[in-house]
mmCIF file of C-alpha atoms and ligand atoms in Angstrom:
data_model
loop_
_atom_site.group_PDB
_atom_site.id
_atom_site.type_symbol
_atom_site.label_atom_id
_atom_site.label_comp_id
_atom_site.label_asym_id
_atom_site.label_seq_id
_atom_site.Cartn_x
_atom_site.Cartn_y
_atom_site.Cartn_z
ATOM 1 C CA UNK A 1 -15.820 -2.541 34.331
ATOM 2 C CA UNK A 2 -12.293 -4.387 35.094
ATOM 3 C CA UNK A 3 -10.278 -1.417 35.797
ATOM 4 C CA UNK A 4 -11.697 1.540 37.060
ATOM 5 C CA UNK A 5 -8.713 4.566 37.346
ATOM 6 C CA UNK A 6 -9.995 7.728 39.148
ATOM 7 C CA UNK A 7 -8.179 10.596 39.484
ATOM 8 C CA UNK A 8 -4.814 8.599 39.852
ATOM 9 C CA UNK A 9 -1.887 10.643 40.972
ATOM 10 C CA UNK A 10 1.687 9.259 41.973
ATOM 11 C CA UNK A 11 4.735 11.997 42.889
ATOM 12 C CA UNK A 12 8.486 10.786 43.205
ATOM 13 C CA UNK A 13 9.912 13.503 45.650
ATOM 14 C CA UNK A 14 8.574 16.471 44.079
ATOM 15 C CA UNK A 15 8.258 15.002 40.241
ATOM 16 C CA UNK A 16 4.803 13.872 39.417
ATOM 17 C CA UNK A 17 5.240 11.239 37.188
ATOM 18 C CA UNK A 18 1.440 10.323 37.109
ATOM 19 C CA UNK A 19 -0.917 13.270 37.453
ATOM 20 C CA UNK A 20 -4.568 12.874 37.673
ATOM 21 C CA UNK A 21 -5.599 9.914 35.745
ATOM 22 C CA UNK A 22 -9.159 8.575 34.764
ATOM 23 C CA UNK A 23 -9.809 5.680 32.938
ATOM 24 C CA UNK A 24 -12.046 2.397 32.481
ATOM 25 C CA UNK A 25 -11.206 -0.226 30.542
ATOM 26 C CA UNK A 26 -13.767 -3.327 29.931
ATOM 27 C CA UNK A 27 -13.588 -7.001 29.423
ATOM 28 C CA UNK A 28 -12.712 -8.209 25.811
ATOM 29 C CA UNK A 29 -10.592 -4.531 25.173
ATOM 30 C CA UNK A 30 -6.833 -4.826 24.353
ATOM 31 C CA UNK A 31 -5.598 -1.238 25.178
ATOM 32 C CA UNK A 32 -2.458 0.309 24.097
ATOM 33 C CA UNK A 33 -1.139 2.594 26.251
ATOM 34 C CA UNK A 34 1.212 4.827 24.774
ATOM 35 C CA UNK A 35 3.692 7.818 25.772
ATOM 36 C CA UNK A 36 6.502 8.892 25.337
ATOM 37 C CA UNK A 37 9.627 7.814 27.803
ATOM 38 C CA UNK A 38 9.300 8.852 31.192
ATOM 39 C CA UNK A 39 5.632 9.457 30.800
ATOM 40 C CA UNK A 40 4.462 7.740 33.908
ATOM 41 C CA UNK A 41 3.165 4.373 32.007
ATOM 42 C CA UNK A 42 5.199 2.000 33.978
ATOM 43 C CA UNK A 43 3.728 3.838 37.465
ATOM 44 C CA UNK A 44 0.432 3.794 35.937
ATOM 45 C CA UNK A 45 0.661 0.358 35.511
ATOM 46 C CA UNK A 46 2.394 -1.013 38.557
ATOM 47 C CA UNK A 47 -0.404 1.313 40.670
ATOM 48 C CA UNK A 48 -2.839 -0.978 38.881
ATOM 49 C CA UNK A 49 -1.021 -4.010 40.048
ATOM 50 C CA UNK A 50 -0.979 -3.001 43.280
ATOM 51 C CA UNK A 51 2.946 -2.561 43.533
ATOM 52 C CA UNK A 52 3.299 0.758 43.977
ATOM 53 C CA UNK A 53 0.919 2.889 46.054
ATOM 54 C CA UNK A 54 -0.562 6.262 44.854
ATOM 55 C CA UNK A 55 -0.525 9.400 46.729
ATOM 56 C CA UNK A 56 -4.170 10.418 45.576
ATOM 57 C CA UNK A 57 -7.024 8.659 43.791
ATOM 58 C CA UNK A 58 -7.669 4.937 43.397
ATOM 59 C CA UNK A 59 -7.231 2.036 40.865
ATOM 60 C CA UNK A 60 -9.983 -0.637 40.903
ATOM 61 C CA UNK A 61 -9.442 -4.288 39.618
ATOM 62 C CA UNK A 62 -12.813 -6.165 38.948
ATOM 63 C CA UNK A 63 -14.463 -3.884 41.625
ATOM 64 C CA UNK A 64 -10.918 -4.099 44.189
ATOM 65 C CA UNK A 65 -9.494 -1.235 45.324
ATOM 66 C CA UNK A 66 -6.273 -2.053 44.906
ATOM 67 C CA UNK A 67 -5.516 -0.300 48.068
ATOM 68 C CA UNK A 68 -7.606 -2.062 50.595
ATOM 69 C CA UNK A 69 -8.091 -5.501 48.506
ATOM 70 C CA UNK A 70 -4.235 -5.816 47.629
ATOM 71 C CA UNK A 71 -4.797 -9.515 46.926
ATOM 72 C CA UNK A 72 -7.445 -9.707 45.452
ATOM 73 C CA UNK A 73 -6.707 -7.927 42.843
ATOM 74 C CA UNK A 74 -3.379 -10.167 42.473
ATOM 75 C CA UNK A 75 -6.051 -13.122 42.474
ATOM 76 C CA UNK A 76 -7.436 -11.068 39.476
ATOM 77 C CA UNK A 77 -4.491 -9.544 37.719
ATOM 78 C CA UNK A 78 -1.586 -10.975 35.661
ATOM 79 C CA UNK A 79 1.266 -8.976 35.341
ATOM 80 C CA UNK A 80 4.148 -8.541 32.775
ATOM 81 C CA UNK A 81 6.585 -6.163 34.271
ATOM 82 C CA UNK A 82 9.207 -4.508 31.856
ATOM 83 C CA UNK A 83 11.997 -5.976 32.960
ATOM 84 C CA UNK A 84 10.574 -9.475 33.062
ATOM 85 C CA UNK A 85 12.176 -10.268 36.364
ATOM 86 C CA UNK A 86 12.672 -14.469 36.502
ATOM 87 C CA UNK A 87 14.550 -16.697 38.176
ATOM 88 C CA UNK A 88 17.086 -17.749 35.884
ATOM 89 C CA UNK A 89 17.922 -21.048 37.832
ATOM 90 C CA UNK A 90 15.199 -22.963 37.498
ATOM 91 C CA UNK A 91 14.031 -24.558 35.004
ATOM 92 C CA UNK A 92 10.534 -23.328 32.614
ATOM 93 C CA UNK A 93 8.680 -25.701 33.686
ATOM 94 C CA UNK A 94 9.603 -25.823 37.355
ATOM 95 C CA UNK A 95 8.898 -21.910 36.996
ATOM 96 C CA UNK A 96 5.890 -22.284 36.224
ATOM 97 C CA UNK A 97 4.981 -24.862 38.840
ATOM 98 C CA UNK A 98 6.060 -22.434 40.982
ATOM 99 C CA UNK A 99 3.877 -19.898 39.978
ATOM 100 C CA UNK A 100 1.174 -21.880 40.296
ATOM 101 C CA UNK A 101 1.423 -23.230 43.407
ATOM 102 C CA UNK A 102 1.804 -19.196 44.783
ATOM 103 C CA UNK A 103 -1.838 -18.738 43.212
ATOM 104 C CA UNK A 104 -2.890 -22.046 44.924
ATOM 105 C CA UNK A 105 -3.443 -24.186 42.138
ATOM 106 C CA UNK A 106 -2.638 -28.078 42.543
ATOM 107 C CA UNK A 107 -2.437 -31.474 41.590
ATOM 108 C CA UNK A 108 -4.115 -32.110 37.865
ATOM 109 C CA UNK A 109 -5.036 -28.955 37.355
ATOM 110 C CA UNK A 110 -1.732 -27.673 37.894
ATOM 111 C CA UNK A 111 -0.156 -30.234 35.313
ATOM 112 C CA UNK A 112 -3.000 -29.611 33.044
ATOM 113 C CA UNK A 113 -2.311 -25.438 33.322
ATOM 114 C CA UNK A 114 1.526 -26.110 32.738
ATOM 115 C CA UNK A 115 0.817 -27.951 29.569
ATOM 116 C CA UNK A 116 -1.383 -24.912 28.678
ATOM 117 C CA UNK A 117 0.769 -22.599 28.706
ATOM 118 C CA UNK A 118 3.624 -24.384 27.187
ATOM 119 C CA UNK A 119 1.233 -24.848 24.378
ATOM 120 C CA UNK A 120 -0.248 -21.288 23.942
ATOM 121 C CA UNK A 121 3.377 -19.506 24.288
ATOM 122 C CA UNK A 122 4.830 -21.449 21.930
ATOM 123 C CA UNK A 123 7.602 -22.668 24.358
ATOM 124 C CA UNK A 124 7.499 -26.598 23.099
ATOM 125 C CA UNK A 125 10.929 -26.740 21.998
ATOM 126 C CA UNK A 126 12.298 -24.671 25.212
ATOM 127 C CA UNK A 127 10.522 -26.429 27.837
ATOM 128 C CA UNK A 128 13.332 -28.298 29.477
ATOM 129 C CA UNK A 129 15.878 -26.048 29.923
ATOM 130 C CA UNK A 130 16.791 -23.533 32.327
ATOM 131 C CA UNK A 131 15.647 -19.664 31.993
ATOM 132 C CA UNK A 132 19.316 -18.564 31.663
ATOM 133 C CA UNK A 133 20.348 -20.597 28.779
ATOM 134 C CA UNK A 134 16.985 -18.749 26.730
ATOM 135 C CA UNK A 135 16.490 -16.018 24.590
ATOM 136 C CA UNK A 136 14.866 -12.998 25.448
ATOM 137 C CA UNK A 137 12.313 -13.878 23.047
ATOM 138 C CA UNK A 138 11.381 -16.787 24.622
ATOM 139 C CA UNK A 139 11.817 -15.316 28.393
ATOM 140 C CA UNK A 140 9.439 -12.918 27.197
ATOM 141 C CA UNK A 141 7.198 -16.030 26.339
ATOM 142 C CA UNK A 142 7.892 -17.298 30.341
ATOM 143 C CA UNK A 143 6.933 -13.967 31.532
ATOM 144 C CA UNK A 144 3.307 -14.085 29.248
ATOM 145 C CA UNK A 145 2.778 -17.614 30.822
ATOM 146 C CA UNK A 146 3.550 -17.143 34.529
ATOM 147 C CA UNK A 147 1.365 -13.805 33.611
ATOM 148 C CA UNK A 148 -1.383 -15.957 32.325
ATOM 149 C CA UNK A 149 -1.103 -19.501 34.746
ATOM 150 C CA UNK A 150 -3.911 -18.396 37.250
ATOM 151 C CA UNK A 151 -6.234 -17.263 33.672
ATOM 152 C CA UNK A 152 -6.449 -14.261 35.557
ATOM 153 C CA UNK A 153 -9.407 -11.800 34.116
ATOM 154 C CA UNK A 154 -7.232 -8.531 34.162
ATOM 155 C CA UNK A 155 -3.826 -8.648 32.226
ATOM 156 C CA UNK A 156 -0.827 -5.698 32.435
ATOM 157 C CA UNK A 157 1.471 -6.020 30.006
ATOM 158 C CA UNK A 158 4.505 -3.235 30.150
ATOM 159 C CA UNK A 159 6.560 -3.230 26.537
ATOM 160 C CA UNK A 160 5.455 -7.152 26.027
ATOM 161 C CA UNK A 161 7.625 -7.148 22.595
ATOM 162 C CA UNK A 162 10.470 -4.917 23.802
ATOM 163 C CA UNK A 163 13.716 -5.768 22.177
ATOM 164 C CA UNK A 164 12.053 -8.871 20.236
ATOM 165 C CA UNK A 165 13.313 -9.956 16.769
ATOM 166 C CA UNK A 166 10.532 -9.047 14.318
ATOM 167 C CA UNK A 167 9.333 -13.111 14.464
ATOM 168 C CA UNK A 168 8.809 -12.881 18.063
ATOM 169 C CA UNK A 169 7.034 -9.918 17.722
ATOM 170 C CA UNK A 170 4.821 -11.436 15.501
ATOM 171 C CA UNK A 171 4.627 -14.244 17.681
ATOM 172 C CA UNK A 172 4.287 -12.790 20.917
ATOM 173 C CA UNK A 173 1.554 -10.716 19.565
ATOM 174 C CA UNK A 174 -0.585 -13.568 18.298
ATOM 175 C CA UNK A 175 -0.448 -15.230 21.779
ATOM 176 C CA UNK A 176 -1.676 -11.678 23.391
ATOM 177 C CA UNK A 177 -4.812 -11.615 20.576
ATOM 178 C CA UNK A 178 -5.623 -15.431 21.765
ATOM 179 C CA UNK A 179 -5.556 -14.710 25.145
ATOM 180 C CA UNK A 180 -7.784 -11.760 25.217
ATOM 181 C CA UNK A 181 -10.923 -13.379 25.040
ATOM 182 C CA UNK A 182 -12.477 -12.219 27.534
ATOM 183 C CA UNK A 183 -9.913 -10.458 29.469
ATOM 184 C CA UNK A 184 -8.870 -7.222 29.585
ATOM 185 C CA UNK A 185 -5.486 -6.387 28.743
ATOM 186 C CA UNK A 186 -3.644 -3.200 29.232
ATOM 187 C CA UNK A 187 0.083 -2.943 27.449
ATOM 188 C CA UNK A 188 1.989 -0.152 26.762
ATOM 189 C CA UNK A 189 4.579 -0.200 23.657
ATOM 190 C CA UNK A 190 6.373 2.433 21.654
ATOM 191 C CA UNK A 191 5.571 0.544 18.332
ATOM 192 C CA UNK A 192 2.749 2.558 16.997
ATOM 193 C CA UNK A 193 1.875 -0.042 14.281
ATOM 194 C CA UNK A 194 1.407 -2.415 17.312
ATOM 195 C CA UNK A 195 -1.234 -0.421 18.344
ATOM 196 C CA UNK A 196 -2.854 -0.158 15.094
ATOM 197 C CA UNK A 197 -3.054 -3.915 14.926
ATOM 198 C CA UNK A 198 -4.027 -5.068 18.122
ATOM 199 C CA UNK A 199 -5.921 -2.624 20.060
ATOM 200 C CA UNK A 200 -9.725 -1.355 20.324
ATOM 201 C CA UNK A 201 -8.563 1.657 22.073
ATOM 202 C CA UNK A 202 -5.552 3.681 22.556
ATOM 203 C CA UNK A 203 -4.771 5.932 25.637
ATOM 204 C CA UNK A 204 -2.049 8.520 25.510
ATOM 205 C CA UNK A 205 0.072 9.594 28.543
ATOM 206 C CA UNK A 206 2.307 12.545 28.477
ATOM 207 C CA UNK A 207 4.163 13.587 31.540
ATOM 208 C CA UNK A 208 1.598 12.386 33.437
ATOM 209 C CA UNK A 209 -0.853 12.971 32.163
ATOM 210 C CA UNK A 210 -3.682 11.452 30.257
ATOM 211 C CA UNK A 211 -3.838 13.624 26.847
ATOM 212 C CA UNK A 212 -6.125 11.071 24.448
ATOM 213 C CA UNK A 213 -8.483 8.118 25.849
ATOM 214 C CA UNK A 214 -10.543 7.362 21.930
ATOM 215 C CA UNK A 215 -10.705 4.307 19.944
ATOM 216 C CA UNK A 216 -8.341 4.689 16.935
ATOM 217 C CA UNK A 217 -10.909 5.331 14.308
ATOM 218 C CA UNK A 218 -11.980 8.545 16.435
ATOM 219 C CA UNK A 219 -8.325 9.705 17.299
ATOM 220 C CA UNK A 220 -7.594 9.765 14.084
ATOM 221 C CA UNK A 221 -11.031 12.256 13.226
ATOM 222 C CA UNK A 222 -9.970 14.582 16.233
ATOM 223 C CA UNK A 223 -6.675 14.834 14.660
ATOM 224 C CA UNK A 224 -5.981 18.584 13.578
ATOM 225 C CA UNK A 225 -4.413 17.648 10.762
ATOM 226 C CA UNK A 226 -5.326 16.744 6.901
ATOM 227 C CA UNK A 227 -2.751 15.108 4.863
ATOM 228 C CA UNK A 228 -3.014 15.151 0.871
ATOM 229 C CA UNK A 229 -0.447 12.375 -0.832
ATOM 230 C CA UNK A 230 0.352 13.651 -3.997
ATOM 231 C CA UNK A 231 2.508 11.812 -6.465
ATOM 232 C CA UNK A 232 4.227 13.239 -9.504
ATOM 233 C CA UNK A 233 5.744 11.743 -12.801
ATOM 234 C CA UNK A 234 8.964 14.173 -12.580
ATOM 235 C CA UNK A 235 10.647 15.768 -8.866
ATOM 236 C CA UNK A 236 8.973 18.807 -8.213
ATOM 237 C CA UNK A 237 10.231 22.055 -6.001
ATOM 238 C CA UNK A 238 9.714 21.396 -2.243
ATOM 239 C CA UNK A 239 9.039 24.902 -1.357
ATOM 240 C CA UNK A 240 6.455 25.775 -4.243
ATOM 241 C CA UNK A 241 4.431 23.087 -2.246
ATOM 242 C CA UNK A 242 5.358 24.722 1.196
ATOM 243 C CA UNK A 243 4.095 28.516 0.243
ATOM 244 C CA UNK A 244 0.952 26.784 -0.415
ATOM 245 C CA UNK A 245 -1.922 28.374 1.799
ATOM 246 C CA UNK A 246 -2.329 26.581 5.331
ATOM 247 C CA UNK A 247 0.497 23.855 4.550
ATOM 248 C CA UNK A 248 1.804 23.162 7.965
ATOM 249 C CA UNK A 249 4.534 20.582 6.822
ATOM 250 C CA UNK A 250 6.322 18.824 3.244
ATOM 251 C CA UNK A 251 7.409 15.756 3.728
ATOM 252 C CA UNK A 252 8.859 13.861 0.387
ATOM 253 C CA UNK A 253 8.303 10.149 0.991
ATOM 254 C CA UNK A 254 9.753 8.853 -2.131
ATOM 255 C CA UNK A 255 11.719 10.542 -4.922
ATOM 256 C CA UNK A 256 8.225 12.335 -6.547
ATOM 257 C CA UNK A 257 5.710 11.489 -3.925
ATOM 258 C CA UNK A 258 4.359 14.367 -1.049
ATOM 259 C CA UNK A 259 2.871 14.426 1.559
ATOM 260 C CA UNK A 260 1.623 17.851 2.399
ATOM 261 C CA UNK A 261 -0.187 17.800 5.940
ATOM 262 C CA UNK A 262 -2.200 21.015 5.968
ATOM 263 C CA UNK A 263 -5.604 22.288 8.405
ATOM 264 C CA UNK A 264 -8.184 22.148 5.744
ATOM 265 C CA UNK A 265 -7.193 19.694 2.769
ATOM 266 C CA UNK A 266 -10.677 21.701 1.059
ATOM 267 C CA UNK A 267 -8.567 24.795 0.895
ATOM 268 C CA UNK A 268 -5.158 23.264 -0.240
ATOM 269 C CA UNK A 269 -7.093 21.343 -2.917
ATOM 270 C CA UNK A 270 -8.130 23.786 -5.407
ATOM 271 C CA UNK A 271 -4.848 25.967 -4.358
ATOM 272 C CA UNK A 272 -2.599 22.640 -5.493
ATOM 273 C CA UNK A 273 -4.452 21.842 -8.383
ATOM 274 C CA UNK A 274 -4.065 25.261 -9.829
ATOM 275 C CA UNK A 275 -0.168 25.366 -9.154
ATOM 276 C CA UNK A 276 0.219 22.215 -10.970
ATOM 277 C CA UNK A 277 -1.763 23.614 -14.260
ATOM 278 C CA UNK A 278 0.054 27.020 -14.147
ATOM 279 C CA UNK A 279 3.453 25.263 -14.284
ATOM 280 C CA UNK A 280 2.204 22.237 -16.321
ATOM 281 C CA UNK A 281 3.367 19.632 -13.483
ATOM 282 C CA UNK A 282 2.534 15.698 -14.147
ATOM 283 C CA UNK A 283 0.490 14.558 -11.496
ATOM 284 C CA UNK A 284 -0.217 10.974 -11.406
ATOM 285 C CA UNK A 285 -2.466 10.762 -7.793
ATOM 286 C CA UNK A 286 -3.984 12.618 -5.472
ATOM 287 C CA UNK A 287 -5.128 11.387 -2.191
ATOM 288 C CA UNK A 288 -6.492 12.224 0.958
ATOM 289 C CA UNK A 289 -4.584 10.214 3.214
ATOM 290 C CA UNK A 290 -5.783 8.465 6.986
ATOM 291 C CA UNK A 291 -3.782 10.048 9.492
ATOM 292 C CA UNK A 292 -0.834 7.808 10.427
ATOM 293 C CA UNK A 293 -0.823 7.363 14.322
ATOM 294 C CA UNK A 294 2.522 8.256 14.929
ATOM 295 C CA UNK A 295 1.636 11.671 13.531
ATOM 296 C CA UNK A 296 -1.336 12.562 16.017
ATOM 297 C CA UNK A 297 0.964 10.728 19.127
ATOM 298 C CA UNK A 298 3.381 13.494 17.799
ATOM 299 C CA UNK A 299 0.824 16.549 17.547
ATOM 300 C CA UNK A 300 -0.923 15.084 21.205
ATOM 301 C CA UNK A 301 2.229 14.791 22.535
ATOM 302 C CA UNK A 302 4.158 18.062 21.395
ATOM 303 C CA UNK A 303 1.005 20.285 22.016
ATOM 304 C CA UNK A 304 0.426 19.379 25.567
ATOM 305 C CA UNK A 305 4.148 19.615 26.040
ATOM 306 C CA UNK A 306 3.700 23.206 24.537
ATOM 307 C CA UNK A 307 0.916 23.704 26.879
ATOM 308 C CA UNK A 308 2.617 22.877 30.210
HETATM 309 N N1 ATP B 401 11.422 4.737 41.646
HETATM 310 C C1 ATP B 401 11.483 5.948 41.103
HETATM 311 N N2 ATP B 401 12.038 6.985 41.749
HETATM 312 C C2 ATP B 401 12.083 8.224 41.231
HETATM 313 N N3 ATP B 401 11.594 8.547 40.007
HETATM 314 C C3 ATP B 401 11.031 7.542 39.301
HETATM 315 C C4 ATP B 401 10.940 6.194 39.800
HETATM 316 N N4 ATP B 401 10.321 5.432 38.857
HETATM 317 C C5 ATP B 401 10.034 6.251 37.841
HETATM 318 N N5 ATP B 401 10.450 7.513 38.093
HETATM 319 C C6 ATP B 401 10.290 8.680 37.200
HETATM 320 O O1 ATP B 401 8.910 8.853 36.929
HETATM 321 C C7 ATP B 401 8.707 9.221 35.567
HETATM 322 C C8 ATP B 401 7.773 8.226 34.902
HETATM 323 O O2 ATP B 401 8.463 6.976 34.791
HETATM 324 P P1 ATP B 401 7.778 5.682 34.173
HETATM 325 O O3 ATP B 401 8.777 4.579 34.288
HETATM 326 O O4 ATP B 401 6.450 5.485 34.775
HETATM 327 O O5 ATP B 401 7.619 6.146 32.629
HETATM 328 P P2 ATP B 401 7.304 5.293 31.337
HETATM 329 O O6 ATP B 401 6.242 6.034 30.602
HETATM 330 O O7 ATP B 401 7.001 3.877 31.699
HETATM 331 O O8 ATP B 401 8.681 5.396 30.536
HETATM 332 P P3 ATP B 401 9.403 4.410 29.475
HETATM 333 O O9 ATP B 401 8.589 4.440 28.225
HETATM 334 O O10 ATP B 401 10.742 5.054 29.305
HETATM 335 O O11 ATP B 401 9.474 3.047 30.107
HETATM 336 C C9 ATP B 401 10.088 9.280 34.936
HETATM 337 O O12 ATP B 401 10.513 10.634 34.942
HETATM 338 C C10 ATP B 401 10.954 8.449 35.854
HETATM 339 O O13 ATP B 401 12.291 8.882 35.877
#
């Protein structure tokens, strides 16, 4: 396993922001890591990259504690911190050198690496000017390359596409799919669909702790919830839908389409079907609908909020 997390706990003062953690998380996984704000995600993360030190359990980077083995897990790890910290004076290219050099890599090979990186990030047309005249699109795209210089095997990547224009989101997330062969990569995001198109596996934090750790496919099984999309050829009264047994919510996602989310969509079936023939309703479709992610982060998040 890359990154073994064991019991991980991290208190500010008296706040615990991350609160008995397990996870693992294998070569050639991209894994979201989700939560709402304040969940502990950044902590998690930093822990991981051995910036910030845990009060209990341990964090293990290709078999370094990152305790005891600080840099070797920095030999091992590439890290994209939220706020992208870079030096704005120098120049991409001379950035990058620099990074380099700090993980000890020279001459040819160092040239060679530059080039690399220049190439996968897409920063061609950027390369020779300073990293205060760019965009934050394309400082994002210095951040992913001084992440990625050393090809480390582990990468942590905290809201990579953050405040991107949808093309550099697009973008940015084609140069984290061609870089995870064979890595591991950990990033956390609030854009669900992000998830939904990158990731293997999806782990869900919620004031501190870990509330889901499931591929997507299974999250969305263990979800409590059904949802039946039901579309009609005329509008149709909300709350004859609502009073419908075991309907937990209506929502009306175009002018005659609903989206009933219920328990049991094997009981609100037959129940829906006969309200439309006793008043004669038009229905065009009826579906049973995938559970949309942002729905189970919702119900994950909300229930173990309830439960605390
Ligand atoms: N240096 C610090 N000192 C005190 N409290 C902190 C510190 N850093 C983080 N916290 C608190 O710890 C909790 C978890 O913060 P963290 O940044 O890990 O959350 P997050 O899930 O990354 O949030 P976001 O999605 O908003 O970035 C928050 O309540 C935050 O205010």
């Amino acid at each position: 396993m890359s990154v073994v997390v064991e019991h991980l706990s991290k208190l500010y003062g008296a706040q615990r922001a991350v609160d008995d953690i397990s996870f693992e998380a294998q070569s050639g996984q991209i894994v979201g890591f989700l939560g709402p704000n304040g969940a502990g995600k950044s902590t998690t993360m930093k822990i991981i990259c051995g910036y910030l030190t845990p009060n209990a359990g341990s964090a293990k980077v290709c078999g370094y504690d990152v305790r005891t083995h600080s840099i070797e897990v920095r030999r091992r790890i590439g890290y994209l911190p939220e706020h992208n910290p870079l030096y704005t004076d120098m120049y991409v290219k001379e950035f990058l050198r620099f990074t380099g050099h700090i993980h000890g890599i020279r001459g040819r090979t160092l040239r060679h690496r530059i080039e690399e990186m220049i190439s996968l990030c897409g920063l061609e047309r950027e390369q020779h000017k300073k990293i205060g005249a760019l965009s934050k699109g394309y400082r994002q795209r210095v951040g992913l390359a001084q992440a990625l210089m050393h090809d480390p095997p582990v990468l942590i990547l905290d809201e990579p596409t953050s405040g991107l224009d949808p093309n550099q989101i697009t973008e940015i997330r084609q140069v984290i799919k061609e870089a995870a062969t064979n890595k591991t990569i950990i990033f956390s995001t609030h854009i669900l669909q992000e998830v939904e198109m990158l990731c293997d596996r999806v782990l869900i934090i919620n004031r501190g702790r870990l509330v889901a750790d499931a591929p997507i496919a299974q999250l969305r099984r263990m979800a409590q919830q059904q949802v039946l999309r039901v579309e009609f050829g005329h509008a149709v009264e909300s709350t004859r839908l609502k009073n419908l047994p075991g309907v937990q919510t209506v929502e009306q996602e175009s002018a005659w389409v609903y989206r009933i989310s219920c328990h049991d969509s094997d009981i609100l079936r037959p129940a829906l079907l006969a309200l439309i023939q006793q008043e004669a309703w038009n229905m065009l479709s009826l579906q049973n609908e995938n559970n949309r992610l942002e729905d189970i982060f919702r119900q994950l998040t909300q229930n173990s909020k309830e439960a605390n």
